[in-house]
Coordinates of C-alpha atoms and ligand atoms in Angstrom, one line a residue:
M1 CA 44.1 -28.2 3.8
P2 CA 47.0 -28.9 1.5
T3 CA 50.4 -27.5 2.7
S4 CA 52.2 -26.4 -0.5
P5 CA 51.3 -24.3 -3.5
S6 CA 49.8 -26.4 -6.2
S7 CA 50.3 -26.4 -9.9
P8 CA 48.6 -23.7 -11.9
A9 CA 44.9 -24.1 -12.4
S10 CA 44.5 -24.5 -16.2
T11 CA 42.5 -21.5 -17.2
P12 CA 42.1 -19.6 -20.4
V13 CA 43.4 -16.1 -20.2
A14 CA 40.6 -13.5 -20.6
D15 CA 39.9 -12.6 -24.2
A16 CA 39.8 -8.8 -24.3
T17 CA 38.3 -8.8 -27.8
D18 CA 35.1 -10.6 -26.6
D19 CA 32.7 -7.8 -26.1
H20 CA 30.1 -9.3 -23.8
V21 CA 29.8 -8.0 -20.2
R22 CA 31.2 -10.6 -17.8
I23 CA 29.2 -11.1 -14.7
F24 CA 31.5 -11.5 -11.7
D25 CA 29.3 -12.6 -8.8
T26 CA 30.6 -11.9 -5.4
T27 CA 27.5 -12.9 -3.3
L28 CA 29.6 -15.6 -1.7
R29 CA 32.4 -13.2 -0.7
D30 CA 31.5 -9.5 -0.5
G31 CA 27.8 -10.4 0.1
E32 CA 28.4 -13.2 2.6
Q33 CA 30.8 -11.1 4.7
A34 CA 28.0 -8.6 5.5
P35 CA 26.3 -9.0 8.8
G36 CA 23.2 -11.2 8.6
F37 CA 24.2 -13.0 5.4
S38 CA 26.8 -15.5 6.5
M39 CA 26.3 -19.0 5.2
N40 CA 27.7 -22.4 6.1
R41 CA 29.6 -24.6 3.7
A42 CA 26.6 -26.6 2.6
Q43 CA 24.6 -23.5 2.0
K44 CA 27.4 -21.8 0.0
L45 CA 27.7 -25.0 -2.1
R46 CA 24.0 -25.0 -2.8
L47 CA 24.0 -21.3 -3.9
A48 CA 27.2 -21.8 -5.9
H49 CA 25.4 -24.5 -8.0
V50 CA 22.5 -22.2 -8.7
L51 CA 24.9 -19.3 -9.6
G52 CA 26.6 -21.7 -12.1
E53 CA 23.2 -22.6 -13.6
L54 CA 22.4 -18.9 -13.8
G55 CA 25.4 -18.5 -16.0
V56 CA 27.7 -16.2 -14.0
D57 CA 31.0 -16.0 -15.8
V58 CA 33.0 -15.8 -12.6
M59 CA 32.0 -16.5 -9.0
E60 CA 34.0 -15.2 -6.2
A61 CA 33.6 -18.2 -3.8
G62 CA 35.3 -16.7 -0.8
F63 CA 38.5 -15.4 0.9
P64 CA 40.4 -18.6 1.6
Q65 CA 42.9 -17.0 3.9
A66 CA 40.1 -15.7 6.2
S67 CA 39.5 -19.0 7.9
P68 CA 39.7 -22.8 7.4
D69 CA 35.9 -22.8 6.8
D70 CA 36.3 -20.2 4.0
F71 CA 39.1 -22.3 2.5
S72 CA 37.2 -25.5 2.6
A73 CA 34.0 -23.8 1.1
V74 CA 36.1 -22.3 -1.8
Q75 CA 37.7 -25.7 -2.4
A76 CA 34.4 -27.6 -2.3
I77 CA 32.9 -25.1 -4.8
A78 CA 36.0 -25.4 -7.0
R79 CA 35.6 -29.2 -7.0
E80 CA 31.9 -29.3 -7.7
V81 CA 30.9 -26.3 -9.8
R82 CA 32.2 -26.8 -13.3
N83 CA 30.3 -24.3 -15.4
S84 CA 31.8 -21.1 -14.1
T85 CA 35.3 -19.7 -13.3
I86 CA 35.9 -20.1 -9.5
C87 CA 37.7 -17.2 -8.0
G88 CA 39.3 -16.7 -4.6
L89 CA 40.2 -13.3 -3.0
A90 CA 43.7 -12.7 -1.7
R91 CA 45.3 -9.6 -0.1
C92 CA 48.5 -8.5 -1.8
Q93 CA 50.5 -10.9 0.4
I94 CA 52.3 -14.0 -0.8
G95 CA 50.8 -16.2 1.9
D96 CA 47.2 -15.2 0.9
I97 CA 48.0 -15.8 -2.7
E98 CA 49.4 -19.3 -2.2
T99 CA 46.5 -20.3 0.1
T100 CA 44.1 -19.1 -2.6
A101 CA 45.9 -21.0 -5.3
R102 CA 45.5 -24.2 -3.2
A103 CA 41.8 -23.6 -2.6
I104 CA 40.9 -23.1 -6.3
E105 CA 43.3 -25.8 -7.5
P106 CA 40.5 -28.3 -8.3
A107 CA 38.5 -25.8 -10.4
A108 CA 37.9 -26.5 -14.1
S109 CA 38.7 -22.8 -14.5
G110 CA 40.1 -20.8 -11.6
R111 CA 41.1 -17.2 -10.9
I112 CA 43.1 -15.5 -8.2
H113 CA 41.9 -12.0 -7.3
V114 CA 44.7 -9.9 -5.7
F115 CA 43.9 -6.6 -4.1
I116 CA 45.8 -3.7 -2.6
S117 CA 44.6 -0.2 -1.6
T118 CA 45.7 2.7 -3.8
S119 CA 44.0 5.9 -2.6
P120 CA 46.0 8.5 -0.6
L121 CA 43.8 7.9 2.5
H122 CA 44.3 4.1 2.4
R123 CA 48.0 4.4 1.6
E124 CA 48.6 6.7 4.5
H125 CA 46.3 5.4 7.2
K126 CA 45.6 1.7 6.4
L127 CA 48.7 0.5 4.6
R128 CA 51.3 3.0 5.8
M129 CA 53.0 2.6 2.4
D130 CA 54.1 5.2 -0.1
K131 CA 53.4 5.0 -3.8
S132 CA 56.6 3.2 -4.7
Q133 CA 55.9 0.5 -2.1
V134 CA 52.4 0.0 -3.5
L135 CA 53.8 -0.4 -7.0
E136 CA 56.5 -2.8 -5.8
A137 CA 54.0 -5.0 -3.8
T138 CA 51.6 -5.0 -6.8
A139 CA 54.3 -6.2 -9.2
R140 CA 55.6 -8.9 -6.8
C141 CA 52.2 -10.3 -5.8
V142 CA 50.6 -10.3 -9.2
E143 CA 53.7 -12.0 -10.6
R144 CA 53.4 -14.7 -7.9
A145 CA 49.7 -15.1 -8.5
R146 CA 50.4 -15.5 -12.2
Q147 CA 53.0 -18.2 -11.6
L148 CA 50.2 -20.2 -9.8
C149 CA 47.2 -19.4 -12.1
D150 CA 46.8 -18.2 -15.7
D151 CA 43.8 -16.0 -14.8
V152 CA 44.7 -13.2 -12.4
E153 CA 42.5 -10.3 -11.5
F154 CA 44.0 -7.2 -9.8
S155 CA 41.9 -4.8 -7.8
A156 CA 43.0 -1.3 -6.6
E157 CA 40.9 -1.0 -3.5
D158 CA 39.4 2.5 -3.2
A159 CA 40.3 3.1 -6.8
L160 CA 37.7 5.7 -7.4
R161 CA 39.4 8.0 -4.7
T162 CA 42.8 7.4 -6.1
E163 CA 44.8 10.0 -8.2
P164 CA 43.9 8.9 -11.8
E165 CA 47.6 9.1 -12.9
F166 CA 48.7 6.9 -10.1
L167 CA 45.9 4.4 -10.7
A168 CA 46.9 4.2 -14.3
E169 CA 50.5 3.5 -13.3
V170 CA 49.5 0.8 -10.8
F171 CA 47.3 -0.9 -13.4
G172 CA 50.1 -0.8 -15.9
V173 CA 52.4 -2.5 -13.5
A174 CA 49.7 -5.2 -12.7
L175 CA 49.3 -5.8 -16.4
D176 CA 53.0 -6.1 -17.0
A177 CA 53.2 -8.6 -14.1
G178 CA 50.5 -10.8 -15.7
A179 CA 47.1 -9.6 -14.6
T180 CA 44.3 -10.1 -17.1
T181 CA 41.5 -8.2 -15.5
L182 CA 41.8 -4.8 -13.9
N183 CA 39.1 -4.0 -11.3
A184 CA 38.5 -0.4 -10.1
P185 CA 36.3 -0.6 -7.1
D186 CA 34.2 2.3 -5.7
T187 CA 34.9 0.7 -2.3
V188 CA 33.0 3.3 -0.3
G189 CA 30.2 4.0 -2.7
Y190 CA 31.2 7.6 -3.1
V191 CA 31.2 8.5 -6.8
T192 CA 28.5 9.5 -9.3
P193 CA 27.8 8.1 -12.8
D194 CA 29.6 11.0 -14.5
E195 CA 32.7 10.6 -12.4
I196 CA 33.0 6.8 -12.9
R197 CA 32.5 7.3 -16.6
Q198 CA 35.3 9.8 -16.7
M199 CA 37.6 7.5 -14.6
F200 CA 37.0 4.5 -16.9
T201 CA 37.5 6.6 -20.0
Y202 CA 40.8 7.9 -18.6
L203 CA 42.0 4.5 -17.6
R204 CA 41.3 3.0 -21.0
E205 CA 43.3 5.8 -22.6
H206 CA 46.2 6.0 -20.2
V207 CA 46.9 2.5 -18.8
R208 CA 50.0 1.0 -20.6
G209 CA 48.7 -2.1 -22.5
A210 CA 45.0 -1.3 -21.8
E211 CA 44.0 -3.0 -25.0
R212 CA 45.0 -6.4 -23.4
A213 CA 42.9 -5.9 -20.3
I214 CA 39.3 -6.5 -19.3
F215 CA 38.3 -3.5 -17.2
S216 CA 36.0 -4.2 -14.3
A217 CA 33.8 -2.1 -12.0
H218 CA 32.9 -3.0 -8.4
C219 CA 30.4 -0.5 -7.0
H220 CA 29.1 -0.2 -3.5
D221 CA 25.7 1.3 -2.9
D222 CA 26.3 3.8 -0.1
L223 CA 24.6 6.6 -2.1
G224 CA 22.2 4.2 -3.9
L225 CA 24.2 4.6 -7.1
A226 CA 25.9 1.2 -7.4
V227 CA 23.8 0.0 -10.4
A228 CA 23.8 3.4 -12.1
N229 CA 27.6 3.6 -11.7
S230 CA 28.1 0.0 -13.0
L231 CA 26.1 0.9 -16.1
A232 CA 28.0 4.1 -16.6
A233 CA 31.3 2.1 -16.3
I234 CA 29.9 -0.2 -19.0
G235 CA 29.2 2.8 -21.2
A236 CA 32.9 3.8 -20.8
G237 CA 34.1 0.3 -21.8
A238 CA 34.1 -1.8 -18.6
R239 CA 33.4 -5.4 -19.7
Q240 CA 33.2 -7.0 -16.2
I241 CA 30.7 -6.0 -13.5
E242 CA 31.1 -7.3 -10.0
C243 CA 27.8 -7.6 -8.3
T244 CA 25.7 -9.7 -6.0
I245 CA 22.3 -11.4 -5.9
N246 CA 19.7 -9.1 -4.2
G247 CA 22.5 -6.5 -4.0
I248 CA 23.8 -7.8 -0.7
G249 CA 27.3 -6.8 0.4
E250 CA 29.3 -4.6 2.8
R251 CA 27.2 -1.8 4.4
A252 CA 24.6 -0.7 1.9
G253 CA 25.6 -3.6 -0.4
N254 CA 27.0 -4.1 -3.9
A255 CA 25.5 -3.5 -7.3
S256 CA 22.5 -5.8 -7.7
L257 CA 23.2 -8.5 -10.2
E258 CA 19.6 -8.8 -11.4
E259 CA 19.3 -5.1 -11.9
V260 CA 22.5 -4.7 -13.9
V261 CA 21.6 -7.7 -16.0
M262 CA 18.0 -6.7 -16.7
A263 CA 19.0 -3.1 -17.5
L264 CA 21.3 -4.4 -20.3
K265 CA 18.6 -6.8 -21.5
V266 CA 15.8 -4.3 -21.5
R267 CA 17.8 -1.5 -23.1
P268 CA 20.0 -3.3 -25.7
A269 CA 20.2 -0.3 -28.1
L270 CA 21.5 1.9 -25.3
Y271 CA 24.5 -0.3 -24.3
G272 CA 25.1 -2.4 -27.4
T273 CA 26.3 -5.3 -25.3
D274 CA 24.7 -8.1 -23.2
T275 CA 25.5 -10.7 -20.6
R276 CA 25.4 -14.5 -20.7
I277 CA 23.0 -14.8 -17.8
D278 CA 19.9 -17.0 -18.2
T279 CA 17.6 -14.3 -16.8
R280 CA 14.8 -16.9 -16.2
K281 CA 16.9 -18.1 -13.3
L282 CA 17.2 -14.7 -11.6
Y283 CA 14.1 -15.0 -9.4
P284 CA 14.8 -18.6 -8.2
A285 CA 18.4 -17.5 -7.3
S286 CA 17.1 -14.5 -5.4
R287 CA 14.6 -16.6 -3.5
L288 CA 17.2 -19.2 -2.6
L289 CA 19.6 -16.6 -1.1
S290 CA 16.7 -15.1 0.9
Q291 CA 15.8 -18.6 2.2
L292 CA 19.3 -19.6 3.0
T293 CA 20.1 -16.4 5.0
G294 CA 16.6 -15.9 6.4
Q295 CA 16.7 -12.3 5.1
S296 CA 13.7 -11.0 3.3
V297 CA 13.8 -9.2 0.0
P298 CA 12.0 -5.8 0.3
R299 CA 8.6 -5.9 -1.5
N300 CA 9.6 -3.0 -3.7
K301 CA 13.0 -4.3 -4.7
A302 CA 13.5 -3.9 -8.4
I303 CA 13.3 -7.2 -10.5
V304 CA 12.8 -9.7 -7.7
G305 CA 10.6 -7.9 -5.0
A306 CA 7.1 -9.1 -4.4
N307 CA 5.7 -5.9 -5.9
A308 CA 8.0 -5.7 -8.9
F309 CA 5.3 -7.1 -11.2
A310 CA 2.2 -6.3 -9.1
H311 CA -0.3 -3.9 -10.7
E312 CA -2.7 -2.8 -8.0
S313 CA -4.2 0.5 -9.0
G314 CA -7.3 0.5 -11.1
I315 CA -5.8 2.8 -13.8
H316 CA -2.8 0.5 -14.1
Q317 CA -4.9 -2.7 -14.3
H318 CA -7.1 -1.1 -16.9
G319 CA -4.0 -0.2 -19.0
M320 CA -2.5 -3.6 -18.6
L321 CA -5.7 -5.3 -19.8
R322 CA -5.6 -3.3 -23.0
H323 CA -1.8 -3.7 -23.6
R324 CA 0.8 -5.1 -21.2
G325 CA 3.4 -2.6 -22.5
T326 CA 1.4 0.3 -21.0
Y327 CA 2.9 -0.4 -17.5
E328 CA 5.3 -3.3 -18.0
I329 CA 8.8 -3.0 -19.4
M330 CA 9.6 -6.7 -19.0
Q331 CA 7.5 -9.8 -18.4
P332 CA 7.6 -11.7 -15.1
A333 CA 8.6 -14.9 -17.0
D334 CA 11.7 -13.1 -18.3
V335 CA 13.1 -13.2 -14.7
G336 CA 11.7 -16.6 -13.8
L337 CA 8.8 -15.3 -11.9
T338 CA 6.0 -17.9 -12.1
Q339 CA 2.6 -17.1 -10.7
T340 CA 2.3 -17.8 -7.0
K341 CA -0.9 -19.8 -6.9
L342 CA -2.4 -22.7 -5.1
V343 CA -0.8 -25.5 -7.0
L344 CA -0.9 -28.4 -4.6
G345 CA -3.0 -29.7 -1.8
K346 CA -3.2 -32.6 0.6
H347 CA -4.3 -35.0 -2.2
S348 CA -1.5 -34.1 -4.6
G349 CA 1.0 -36.9 -5.3
R350 CA 4.7 -37.1 -5.4
A351 CA 5.0 -36.7 -9.1
A352 CA 3.1 -33.4 -9.0
L353 CA 5.2 -32.2 -6.2
R354 CA 8.5 -33.1 -8.0
Q355 CA 7.3 -31.3 -11.1
R356 CA 6.4 -28.1 -9.3
L357 CA 9.7 -28.1 -7.4
A358 CA 11.5 -28.5 -10.7
E359 CA 9.6 -25.5 -12.0
L360 CA 10.9 -23.6 -9.0
G361 CA 14.5 -24.6 -9.8
Q362 CA 14.7 -27.3 -7.1
T363 CA 15.8 -30.8 -8.2
P364 CA 16.2 -32.9 -5.1
D365 CA 17.5 -36.5 -5.4
E366 CA 15.3 -39.4 -4.5
A367 CA 16.5 -39.6 -0.8
A368 CA 15.9 -35.9 -0.3
M369 CA 12.5 -36.2 -2.1
D370 CA 11.4 -38.8 0.5
G371 CA 11.9 -36.3 3.3
I372 CA 10.3 -33.4 1.3
F373 CA 7.3 -35.4 0.4
A374 CA 6.7 -36.5 4.0
R375 CA 7.0 -32.9 5.2
F376 CA 4.7 -31.8 2.4
K377 CA 2.0 -34.2 3.6
A378 CA 2.4 -33.1 7.2
L379 CA 2.2 -29.5 6.1
A380 CA -0.9 -30.1 3.9
D381 CA -2.7 -31.5 7.0
K382 CA -2.0 -28.3 8.9
K383 CA -2.3 -25.7 6.2
R384 CA -5.2 -25.3 3.7
E385 CA -3.2 -23.4 1.0
I386 CA 0.2 -24.5 -0.1
F387 CA 2.1 -21.7 -1.9
D388 CA 5.3 -21.9 -4.0
A389 CA 7.1 -20.3 -1.1
D390 CA 6.0 -23.1 1.2
L391 CA 7.4 -25.6 -1.2
E392 CA 10.7 -23.8 -1.3
A393 CA 10.8 -23.8 2.4
L394 CA 10.0 -27.5 2.5
A395 CA 12.8 -28.2 0.0
L396 CA 15.2 -26.1 2.0
G397 CA 14.3 -27.1 5.5
R398 CA 16.3 -30.2 6.3
D399 CA 14.4 -32.1 9.0
P400 CA 16.5 -31.4 12.1
D401 CA 15.3 -34.7 13.5
A402 CA 17.0 -36.5 10.6
A403 CA 20.2 -34.6 11.4
G404 CA 20.3 -35.5 15.1
P405 CA 21.6 -36.4 17.5
W406 CA 18.7 -34.6 19.3
H407 CA 15.1 -35.1 18.3
I408 CA 12.2 -33.1 19.8
T409 CA 9.3 -35.1 21.1
H410 CA 7.4 -32.6 23.2
L411 CA 7.0 -28.8 23.2
H412 CA 4.8 -26.6 25.3
A413 CA 5.0 -22.8 25.6
A414 CA 2.8 -20.3 27.5
S415 CA 2.9 -16.6 27.9
H416 CA 1.1 -14.4 30.3
L417 CA 0.0 -10.8 29.8
G418 CA 2.4 -8.5 31.6
G419 CA 4.5 -11.4 32.9
S420 CA 7.2 -13.7 31.8
A421 CA 6.7 -16.8 29.6
S422 CA 7.5 -20.4 30.2
A423 CA 8.4 -23.3 28.0
S424 CA 9.0 -27.0 28.4
V425 CA 10.7 -29.4 26.0
K426 CA 11.3 -33.1 25.9
L427 CA 14.3 -34.2 23.7
T428 CA 15.4 -37.7 22.8
H429 CA 19.1 -38.4 22.0
E430 CA 19.9 -40.9 19.3
D431 CA 21.6 -43.1 22.0
G432 CA 18.1 -43.4 23.4
H433 CA 18.2 -41.3 26.6
E434 CA 15.5 -38.6 27.1
V435 CA 15.8 -35.2 28.7
S436 CA 13.0 -32.9 29.8
E437 CA 13.6 -29.3 30.7
A438 CA 11.7 -26.2 31.4
A439 CA 12.7 -22.6 31.4
I440 CA 11.3 -19.1 31.7
G441 CA 12.1 -16.2 29.4
D442 CA 11.1 -12.7 28.3
G443 CA 8.7 -14.2 25.8
P444 CA 7.7 -17.7 24.6
V445 CA 10.5 -17.8 22.0
D446 CA 13.1 -16.8 24.5
A447 CA 11.8 -19.4 27.0
V448 CA 11.9 -22.2 24.3
L449 CA 15.5 -21.3 23.4
R450 CA 16.5 -21.5 27.0
A451 CA 14.8 -24.8 27.5
V452 CA 16.5 -26.3 24.4
E453 CA 19.8 -24.9 25.7
R454 CA 19.3 -26.6 29.1
A455 CA 18.2 -29.9 27.6
T456 CA 21.1 -30.2 25.1
G457 CA 23.7 -28.8 27.5
E458 CA 25.0 -26.5 24.7
A459 CA 25.4 -22.9 25.7
L460 CA 23.7 -20.9 22.9
A461 CA 24.7 -17.2 23.2
L462 CA 22.2 -15.6 20.9
T463 CA 23.6 -13.0 18.6
D464 CA 20.7 -12.6 16.2
F465 CA 17.1 -13.9 15.9
N466 CA 14.9 -13.4 13.0
I467 CA 11.4 -14.7 12.2
R468 CA 9.5 -14.1 9.0
A469 CA 6.5 -15.4 7.1
V470 CA 7.5 -17.4 4.1
S471 CA 4.2 -17.4 2.3
E472 CA 0.7 -15.7 2.5
G473 CA -2.3 -16.0 4.7
G474 CA -3.1 -16.3 8.4
D475 CA -1.7 -19.8 8.5
A476 CA 1.5 -18.9 6.7
Q477 CA 4.7 -20.9 7.7
G478 CA 7.2 -19.0 9.8
Q479 CA 10.9 -19.3 9.1
A480 CA 13.0 -18.8 12.3
T481 CA 16.7 -18.1 12.0
V482 CA 18.8 -18.3 15.1
D483 CA 22.5 -17.1 15.1
V484 CA 24.5 -18.0 18.1
E485 CA 28.1 -17.8 19.2
H486 CA 29.6 -20.9 20.7
A487 CA 33.3 -21.7 21.5
G488 CA 34.4 -18.7 19.5
R489 CA 32.5 -19.5 16.3
R490 CA 29.2 -18.4 14.9
W491 CA 26.5 -21.0 14.2
R492 CA 23.2 -20.6 12.4
G493 CA 20.0 -22.8 12.6
Q494 CA 16.8 -22.5 10.8
G495 CA 13.3 -24.0 11.5
F496 CA 10.1 -23.9 9.6
S497 CA 6.6 -24.3 11.0
T498 CA 3.1 -22.9 10.9
D499 CA 3.7 -22.2 14.6
I500 CA 6.5 -19.6 15.2
V501 CA 7.4 -20.9 18.6
E502 CA 7.9 -24.4 17.1
A503 CA 9.9 -22.8 14.3
A504 CA 12.2 -21.2 16.9
A505 CA 12.6 -24.5 18.8
L506 CA 13.5 -26.3 15.6
A507 CA 16.0 -23.6 14.7
A508 CA 17.6 -23.8 18.1
L509 CA 17.7 -27.5 17.9
Q510 CA 19.4 -27.4 14.6
V511 CA 22.1 -25.2 16.0
A512 CA 22.5 -27.5 19.1
N513 CA 22.7 -30.5 16.7
R514 CA 25.3 -28.9 14.6
I515 CA 27.4 -28.0 17.6
A516 CA 27.0 -31.5 19.0
R517 CA 28.1 -33.1 15.7
H518 CA 31.0 -30.6 15.2
Q519 CA 31.2 -31.7 11.6
G520 CA 29.1 -32.4 8.6
D521 CA 27.3 -29.2 8.0
A522 CA 30.1 -26.7 8.8
P523 CA 29.3 -23.7 11.0
T524 CA 28.9 -20.3 9.4
S525 CA 32.1 -19.4 7.9
T526 CA 33.1 -16.2 9.7
P527 CA 35.3 -16.8 12.7
A528 CA 34.2 -14.9 15.8
P529 CA 36.0 -11.6 16.1
S530 CA 38.0 -13.0 19.1
N531 CA 40.1 -15.1 16.7
P532 CA 43.1 -12.9 16.1
A533 CA 44.8 -15.1 13.5
K534 CA 42.3 -14.4 10.8
P535 CA 41.7 -11.2 8.8
A536 CA 38.1 -10.2 9.8
A537 CA 37.0 -9.1 6.4
A538 CA 38.3 -8.2 3.0
H539 CA 38.1 -4.6 3.8
A540 CA 40.6 -5.0 6.6
Ligands
KIV1 O1 35.0 -3.0 -2.3 C1 36.2 -3.4 -2.5 O2 37.1 -2.6 -2.7 C2 36.4 -4.8 -2.5 C3 37.7 -5.3 -3.0 C4 38.3 -6.3 -2.1 C5 37.6 -5.8 -4.4 O3 35.5 -5.6 -2.2
ZN2 ZN1 33.5 -4.6 -2.2

């Protein structure tokens, strides 16, 4: 990590006369900090490239002061992703701001996002600061951020529960100090569309210098109103929406990016403005996030859920056959949903596989393609029907054997009705030595995890385990996700197989391999809570 503040990232200042709605994606920060959604550096980079292709105007890549892993992920994204503004979050503290400036320094276009709480509750109980202290900190910190970067966003945390007059005063101070975007978060997901509309109308009329600013909404979904509130804010002049893929985020989540974007696209006359998102890339982005985190998207989720375009009832099907518009307000292809069908089988060649992967938004290089093709052939031998979801899993699932140092050469698990289960594994280390171990557990998965733990010698304190089918049918592949804590850090491994016990073994082995390597693929970014030096989350 560099040790001194760098020169300003050269960034154009926001143009308040440009009327399109900027999409500020915070999947990698607000989304990633939610339980169950943490990603390691390689996973964040992968998603960041897809967000760039999707066309997000700004991506909040992380909270660099939170941990060295967060810093290094933001820095890597700033280096590699050139088609979006890369933003880092900073508390209203000079140290946070300077760290963030260093992290985003390599970006083609960078932004520092400074936040401080403004509501009476937060001022009194969280900050123990009065109004004048909040104003002073805002001026000082925004000014410092602006010395380091031309593009500075200021957020008033819990803005929607702040006295409107005071909020307008804080925003005026932030603008005078050099902020270009003013974000009013509904941090606790409390307000209704009418209320947020009133607040944005008031702010645009009362903030000193409002005509120079881009107003932004950041809505949480505690009452299920995040998307409706974001749209109401747009109606009142907000021209940046902070949102996440699949609506992930703190507690009930943030406004869902795909829902906000499609509402604006489907109802252009109502809003009179649009986004620059390539909507055909929404579905692949949603799938990738789900695969990376091992968290399924609910079937009935708007836009990207499995049922979003399914017409099951006879009456609906009849109407659809006569005219699609009877029951469909947008086409599956508009959001990048290509028909899930049997596209490939055991006789398909590499070129066909590459083409289908490209249609799914996956463009592996030749070396990665070698591994994917080998795994495709192995899967086609086991599984009669290969679905798109299987292909995505193949492209995602790095062969843990290739990562090493441990390779699995034998696995046996047995369970007995009413009794415990047992498992045995044989692992080979890349230095040539072999280890065989057996263990018993509450079930076969537990037994296998214990056997891998014994064989590798890595203590795997399980914090979460998740298994889900990635495609359809009785022979569907299972994706196992294992979260463990080891030496004060959280680690995640994933495994894919048509056999769920094998998937769990591969996931455990991937974690053990990562721990053994202690480098390369970084651990998940959140430090374990025992690390007192780091802010646990942005909502500290
Ligand atoms: O919800 C919130 O207030 C936030 C801020 C840090 C922008 O996430
Ligand atoms: Zn938030």
